C-alpha positions as a Python dict, from the first residue, in 0.01 Angstrom:
ca = {
    (1, 'M'): (0, 0, 0),
    (2, 'T'): (-368, 104, -9),
    (3, 'S'): (-435, 473, 51),
    (4, 'R'): (-687, 549, 324),
    (5, 'V'): (-925, 835, 252),
    (6, 'V'): (-1182, 989, 486),
    (7, 'V'): (-1479, 1163, 322),
    (8, 'V'): (-1628, 1418, 561),
    (9, 'D'): (-1996, 1359, 634),
    (10, 'Y'): (-2148, 1684, 756),
    (11, 'G'): (-2491, 1623, 610),
    (12, 'I'): (-2413, 1797, 282),
    (13, 'G'): (-2259, 1667, -39),
    (14, 'N'): (-2283, 1378, -278),
    (15, 'L'): (-2120, 1132, -38),
    (16, 'L'): (-2219, 812, -214),
    (17, 'S'): (-2093, 913, -559),
    (18, 'V'): (-1771, 1058, -419),
    (19, 'S'): (-1695, 753, -204),
    (20, 'R'): (-1774, 513, -490),
    (21, 'A'): (-1544, 703, -725),
    (22, 'L'): (-1260, 699, -470),
    (23, 'D'): (-1315, 328, -409),
    (24, 'H'): (-1294, 271, -786),
    (25, 'C'): (-958, 451, -777),
    (26, 'G'): (-820, 203, -526),
    (27, 'A'): (-868, 392, -200),
    (28, 'A'): (-990, 245, 128),
    (29, 'V'): (-1275, 488, 192),
    (30, 'T'): (-1434, 582, 524),
    (31, 'V'): (-1731, 821, 527),
    (32, 'S'): (-1741, 982, 871),
    (33, 'G'): (-1882, 1273, 1067),
    (34, 'D'): (-1676, 1186, 1376),
    (35, 'P'): (-1433, 1473, 1453),
    (36, 'E'): (-1172, 1231, 1588),
    (37, 'V'): (-1181, 1016, 1273),
    (38, 'V'): (-1152, 1328, 1059),
    (39, 'A'): (-860, 1463, 1263),
    (40, 'R'): (-667, 1135, 1215),
    (41, 'A'): (-732, 1109, 840),
    (42, 'E'): (-437, 1021, 618),
    (43, 'R'): (-618, 1185, 326),
    (44, 'L'): (-931, 1397, 357),
    (45, 'V'): (-1206, 1486, 109),
    (46, 'V'): (-1452, 1767, 184),
    (47, 'P'): (-1747, 1757, -59),
    (48, 'G'): (-2021, 2018, -63),
    (49, 'V'): (-2326, 2142, -249),
    (50, 'G'): (-2570, 2427, -201),
    (51, 'A'): (-2513, 2739, 9),
    (52, 'F'): (-2170, 2826, 148),
    (53, 'A'): (-2308, 2956, 480),
    (54, 'R'): (-2503, 2641, 554),
    (55, 'C'): (-2202, 2420, 474),
    (56, 'R'): (-1986, 2616, 716),
    (57, 'Q'): (-2259, 2615, 981),
    (58, 'E'): (-2289, 2237, 962),
    (59, 'L'): (-1912, 2196, 1002),
    (60, 'V'): (-1920, 2420, 1309),
    (61, 'E'): (-2224, 2260, 1471),
    (62, 'R'): (-2087, 1909, 1423),
    (63, 'G'): (-1745, 1998, 1565),
    (64, 'L'): (-1576, 1933, 1231),
    (65, 'L'): (-1443, 2273, 1132),
    (66, 'E'): (-1125, 2262, 1342),
    (67, 'P'): (-1031, 1901, 1246),
    (68, 'V'): (-1087, 1979, 876),
    (69, 'V'): (-856, 2282, 898),
    (70, 'E'): (-603, 2090, 1108),
    (71, 'V'): (-564, 1818, 843),
    (72, 'A'): (-513, 2074, 566),
    (73, 'R'): (-253, 2269, 762),
    (74, 'S'): (-71, 1951, 865),
    (75, 'G'): (35, 1892, 504),
    (76, 'R'): (-169, 1576, 463),
    (77, 'P'): (-346, 1538, 124),
    (78, 'W'): (-675, 1731, 134),
    (79, 'L'): (-935, 1777, -141),
    (80, 'G'): (-1232, 2014, -147),
    (81, 'I'): (-1500, 1952, -409),
    (82, 'C'): (-1742, 2224, -531),
    (83, 'V'): (-1844, 2415, -215),
    (84, 'G'): (-1564, 2221, -45),
    (85, 'L'): (-1327, 2423, -266),
    (86, 'Q'): (-1508, 2750, -191),
    (87, 'L'): (-1474, 2689, 184),
    (88, 'M'): (-1094, 2703, 142),
    (89, 'L'): (-1109, 3080, 85),
    (90, 'D'): (-1123, 3359, 346),
    (91, 'H'): (-1490, 3439, 296),
    (92, 'S'): (-1792, 3418, 67),
    (93, 'E'): (-2025, 3696, -47),
    (94, 'E'): (-2316, 3455, -95),
    (95, 'F'): (-2615, 3584, 106),
    (96, 'G'): (-2395, 3835, 288),
    (97, 'H'): (-2049, 3782, 434),
    (98, 'T'): (-1957, 3437, 568),
    (99, 'P'): (-1603, 3346, 681),
    (100, 'G'): (-1437, 3044, 524),
    (101, 'L'): (-1154, 2821, 642),
    (102, 'G'): (-882, 3072, 553),
    (103, 'L'): (-657, 2820, 379),
    (104, 'I'): (-621, 3040, 70),
    (105, 'P'): (-650, 3422, 80),
    (106, 'G'): (-937, 3548, -134),
    (107, 'A'): (-1313, 3559, -172),
    (108, 'V'): (-1603, 3368, -325),
    (109, 'R'): (-1816, 3588, -549),
    (110, 'A'): (-2119, 3545, -775),
    (111, 'I'): (-2065, 3459, -1140),
    (112, 'P'): (-2166, 3776, -1331),
    (113, 'P'): (-2513, 3766, -1491),
    (114, 'T'): (-2367, 3908, -1813),
    (115, 'D'): (-2076, 3792, -2027),
    (116, 'A'): (-1765, 3991, -2116),
    (117, 'Q'): (-1960, 4166, -2397),
    (118, 'G'): (-2241, 4266, -2162),
    (119, 'R'): (-2488, 4009, -2293),
    (120, 'P'): (-2703, 3806, -2049),
    (121, 'Q'): (-2554, 3467, -1965),
    (122, 'R'): (-2692, 3165, -1786),
    (123, 'V'): (-2617, 3136, -1417),
    (124, 'P'): (-2553, 2885, -1271),
    (125, 'H'): (-2274, 2756, -1490),
    (126, 'I'): (-2391, 2401, -1558),
    (127, 'G'): (-2242, 2133, -1780),
    (128, 'W'): (-1917, 2018, -1932),
    (129, 'N'): (-1640, 2269, -1982),
    (130, 'R'): (-1268, 2251, -2044),
    (131, 'L'): (-979, 2298, -1802),
    (132, 'E'): (-707, 2545, -1897),
    (133, 'P'): (-384, 2644, -1720),
    (134, 'P'): (-378, 3014, -1630),
    (135, 'P'): (-126, 3232, -1817),
    (136, 'G'): (228, 3175, -1697),
    (137, 'A'): (128, 2887, -1470),
    (138, 'S'): (379, 2608, -1418),
    (139, 'A'): (213, 2411, -1136),
    (140, 'W'): (-25, 2200, -1350),
    (141, 'A'): (215, 1906, -1372),
    (142, 'D'): (290, 1910, -998),
    (143, 'G'): (-62, 1861, -864),
    (144, 'I'): (-365, 1639, -904),
    (145, 'L'): (-422, 1763, -1261),
    (146, 'A'): (-95, 1607, -1378),
    (147, 'P'): (-259, 1302, -1543),
    (148, 'V'): (-492, 1510, -1761),
    (149, 'S'): (-413, 1736, -2054),
    (150, 'P'): (-511, 2102, -2081),
    (151, 'G'): (-843, 2119, -2263),
    (152, 'A'): (-988, 1811, -2092),
    (153, 'A'): (-1357, 1855, -2008),
    (154, 'V'): (-1511, 1814, -1664),
    (155, 'Y'): (-1859, 1870, -1519),
    (156, 'F'): (-1955, 2194, -1339),
    (157, 'V'): (-2260, 2309, -1142),
    (158, 'H'): (-2208, 2642, -962),
    (159, 'S'): (-2334, 2998, -929),
    (160, 'F'): (-2037, 3134, -731),
    (161, 'A'): (-1666, 3119, -811),
    (162, 'V'): (-1348, 3161, -608),
    (163, 'E'): (-1115, 3455, -660),
    (164, 'P'): (-781, 3386, -484),
    (165, 'T'): (-570, 3690, -401),
    (166, 'D'): (-251, 3516, -514),
    (167, 'P'): (-263, 3395, -877),
    (168, 'A'): (-7, 3127, -786),
    (169, 'A'): (-282, 2941, -597),
    (170, 'V'): (-474, 2884, -922),
    (171, 'L'): (-407, 2548, -1089),
    (172, 'A'): (-669, 2574, -1365),
    (173, 'T'): (-943, 2794, -1503),
    (174, 'T'): (-1243, 2728, -1724),
    (175, 'P'): (-1378, 2975, -1982),
    (176, 'Y'): (-1730, 3109, -1934),
    (177, 'G'): (-1884, 3407, -2108),
    (178, 'G'): (-1547, 3532, -2226),
    (179, 'R'): (-1397, 3526, -1875),
    (180, 'P'): (-1184, 3268, -1695),
    (181, 'L'): (-1345, 3117, -1386),
    (182, 'V'): (-1117, 2943, -1136),
    (183, 'A'): (-1162, 2567, -1168),
    (184, 'A'): (-888, 2431, -938),
    (185, 'V'): (-659, 2563, -666),
    (186, 'R'): (-375, 2438, -451),
    (187, 'T'): (-190, 2534, -137),
    (188, 'G'): (71, 2279, -30),
    (189, 'N'): (-98, 1937, -35),
    (190, 'A'): (-447, 2090, -10),
    (191, 'H'): (-630, 2097, -343),
    (192, 'G'): (-974, 2223, -437),
    (193, 'V'): (-1179, 2169, -752),
    (194, 'Q'): (-1490, 2362, -849),
    (195, 'F'): (-1607, 2083, -1079),
    (196, 'H'): (-1732, 1739, -976),
    (197, 'P'): (-1464, 1478, -1051),
    (198, 'E'): (-1703, 1202, -945),
    (199, 'K'): (-1932, 1308, -1233),
    (200, 'S'): (-1658, 1378, -1488),
    (201, 'G'): (-1599, 1032, -1636),
    (202, 'P'): (-1245, 907, -1705),
    (203, 'V'): (-1094, 1255, -1663),
    (204, 'G'): (-1246, 1293, -1317),
    (205, 'L'): (-1136, 946, -1214),
    (206, 'A'): (-781, 1022, -1329),
    (207, 'I'): (-780, 1332, -1107),
    (208, 'L'): (-912, 1137, -807),
    (209, 'R'): (-659, 862, -871),
    (210, 'A'): (-383, 1125, -860),
    (211, 'F'): (-518, 1249, -526),
    (212, 'V'): (-531, 895, -387),
    (213, 'G'): (-169, 841, -491),
    (214, 'C'): (-25, 1180, -394),
    (215, 'L'): (222, 1226, -108),
}
């Protein structure tokens, strides 16, 4: 049976690339900004690029914020990509304090301008980097990362990173400047990835395919 996936169109995000990648993974994809379509979604993808505050504002102004949260809390498969992941947290410190969706306790904070040794580092974090399970984590094999091995590389573009309050919400990290940045999170059937699976070649497609096939 073909999985039906709704990609939320709120005027922000790489909708074409995301929808094409999901289609390649066997999903029946609908790109929609209609709150009723979003609320009825069997599986929902929330992409996002740019500033956290603007992404949230667009969701609010288009009447999409409540349906997006409703789907996540219903237990239906939900995937946030890049800023879509960041929106899952309680709030962001980007350009002040902006509330998020509150799906995962924690905050979104700027990547430090210096590495763990105090040397200047490039921000944003751009390019391919590897995925690693956090210490003591056992959830890797139970989520959308199951088809990929630790150490697999994916593509990142971000200046801010999520910091969940509960370490159990963290599925994967990626090393940058001697520190682990959170790369993927999960709460129930709601997942978020800081990287762009639609730009991450076979590894990214394997992750999207797992999302399309998840319960």
